[in-house]
Amino acid sequence: MLPRNHVSCRKHMFEGRGARAAASGLLMLAALLCAAPGAAAQPPPGGTEPLRPGDVIRLRIWQEPTLTGEFPVDESGMATLPKLGAMQVADVSPDVLQARLVEAYAQYLQHRSIQVTLLRRVQILGAVRNPGLYPVDPTMTVSDALALAGGTTPQGRPDRVQLIRGGKRMDVVLSADTRIAGSPVHSGDQLYVPERSWLSRNTGVVAAAVSGTITLLVAVIR
């Protein structure tokens, strides 16, 4: 028969192992829950950038055409929305704005099917077919934004789009597949498509000139 103190030590040892196993199990369960699909919150349709003057609120309310539309944010940060009137929306993130609008429209609607998307007002210039000012959906890529301006001309370089803010070129180059929401593009910025170099635009002329020069040299040598 084991001494009393030895039995007590074995009891504490097993209790310690049990506690560690339980803690380990809880950690594994937490890791699985965190890794499960859909556990992480999805970003709202308007991206995560807060509202700024010049942005546009695109409001889509199911079966309510009179409440649906696009509403600009003015210089004071106000937007005038149907039934709600003027609202201060500057510096409000899309998810917070959507929650506020759902609550505000609840008194007028029997459902809560409301979609809020923030559009950024951006100038698209350079080697595009229809340069001008366009509202850009943050879920778009740079290529999608350029398509609003009719796409690039044959001379344009959509892989080297420049970002211009306040007349100064930013130290960033946007590729065609860059997502607007994940880029530093703000309302009031310019997306400028540069032209390809003269050499790359006239490869045929250069090739013909080189070929003619070689032919002439061969004729002279002969």
XYZ file of N, CA, C and O in Angstrom, residues 121-126 160-174 184-194:
128
model
N -15.200 60.478 -55.674
C -15.187 61.333 -56.863
C -13.740 61.504 -57.313
O -12.923 62.126 -56.642
N -13.431 60.949 -58.483
C -12.046 60.901 -58.963
C -11.986 61.393 -60.408
O -12.851 61.055 -61.222
N -10.968 62.184 -60.718
C -10.708 62.577 -62.109
C -9.850 61.508 -62.773
O -8.826 61.087 -62.208
N -10.261 61.101 -63.957
C -9.502 60.117 -64.723
C -9.006 60.819 -65.980
O -9.798 61.218 -66.840
N -7.694 61.002 -66.056
C -7.092 61.826 -67.097
C -5.968 61.074 -67.808
O -5.643 59.950 -67.470
N -5.385 61.755 -68.795
C -4.263 61.167 -69.530
C -4.724 60.418 -70.750
O -5.678 60.826 -71.436
N 0.812 51.466 -65.427
C 1.632 52.478 -64.752
C 0.793 53.708 -64.401
O 1.230 54.846 -64.583
N -0.414 53.491 -63.900
C -1.307 54.604 -63.572
C -0.729 55.401 -62.400
O -0.297 54.829 -61.393
N -0.734 56.711 -62.553
C -0.179 57.600 -61.529
C -1.295 58.215 -60.695
O -2.382 58.502 -61.204
N -1.010 58.418 -59.418
C -1.962 59.056 -58.500
C -1.498 60.482 -58.232
O -0.373 60.705 -57.772
N -2.359 61.462 -58.542
C -2.018 62.874 -58.375
C -2.989 63.491 -57.381
O -4.214 63.335 -57.500
N -2.435 64.191 -56.389
C -3.251 64.820 -55.351
C -2.776 66.247 -55.129
O -1.593 66.466 -54.856
N -3.684 67.193 -55.282
C -3.320 68.593 -55.090
C -2.248 69.061 -56.059
O -1.437 69.926 -55.721
N -2.244 68.509 -57.274
C -1.264 68.891 -58.288
C 0.083 68.219 -58.143
O 0.973 68.463 -58.961
N 0.248 67.355 -57.139
C 1.527 66.679 -56.929
C 1.374 65.175 -57.139
O 0.404 64.576 -56.664
N 2.316 64.590 -57.834
C 2.271 63.152 -58.074
C 2.701 62.413 -56.819
O 3.760 62.683 -56.255
N 1.877 61.482 -56.388
C 2.170 60.695 -55.204
C 3.182 59.604 -55.548
O 3.268 59.145 -56.686
N 3.937 59.205 -54.551
C 4.965 58.186 -54.753
C 4.336 56.801 -54.713
O 4.584 55.990 -53.811
N 3.488 56.530 -55.693
C 2.828 55.235 -55.790
C 2.462 55.001 -57.246
O 2.103 55.927 -57.968
N 2.599 53.760 -57.679
C 2.204 53.372 -59.032
C 1.117 52.313 -58.900
O 1.294 51.314 -58.212
N -0.026 52.554 -59.550
C -1.167 51.654 -59.456
C -1.231 50.762 -60.685
O -1.218 51.254 -61.817
N -4.424 54.043 -51.875
C -4.496 55.348 -51.203
C -5.354 56.373 -51.940
O -5.273 57.568 -51.646
N -6.180 55.948 -52.896
C -7.007 56.880 -53.667
C -8.082 57.489 -52.779
O -8.835 56.770 -52.103
N -8.173 58.831 -52.775
C -9.182 59.568 -52.025
C -10.055 60.367 -52.984
O -9.708 60.569 -54.151
N -11.177 60.836 -52.479
C -12.018 61.716 -53.264
C -11.252 62.987 -53.613
O -10.543 63.540 -52.768
N -11.381 63.433 -54.870
C -10.671 64.618 -55.318
C -9.323 64.320 -55.955
O -8.691 65.218 -56.508
N -8.878 63.063 -55.893
C -7.606 62.675 -56.512
C -7.762 62.543 -58.023
O -8.873 62.528 -58.561
N -6.616 62.443 -58.689
C -6.592 62.183 -60.129
C -5.892 60.855 -60.394
O -4.864 60.559 -59.789
N -6.480 60.077 -61.287
C -5.814 58.894 -61.828
C -5.339 59.257 -63.226
O -6.159 59.518 -64.118
N -4.030 59.302 -63.405
C -3.455 59.754 -64.674
C -2.784 58.582 -65.379
O -1.912 57.918 -64.816
N -3.234 58.338 -66.615
C -2.670 57.260 -67.420
C -1.600 57.849 -68.347
O -1.928 58.621 -69.260
N -0.320 57.513 -68.136
C 0.728 58.055 -69.012
C 0.739 57.344 -70.363
O 0.168 56.256 -70.510
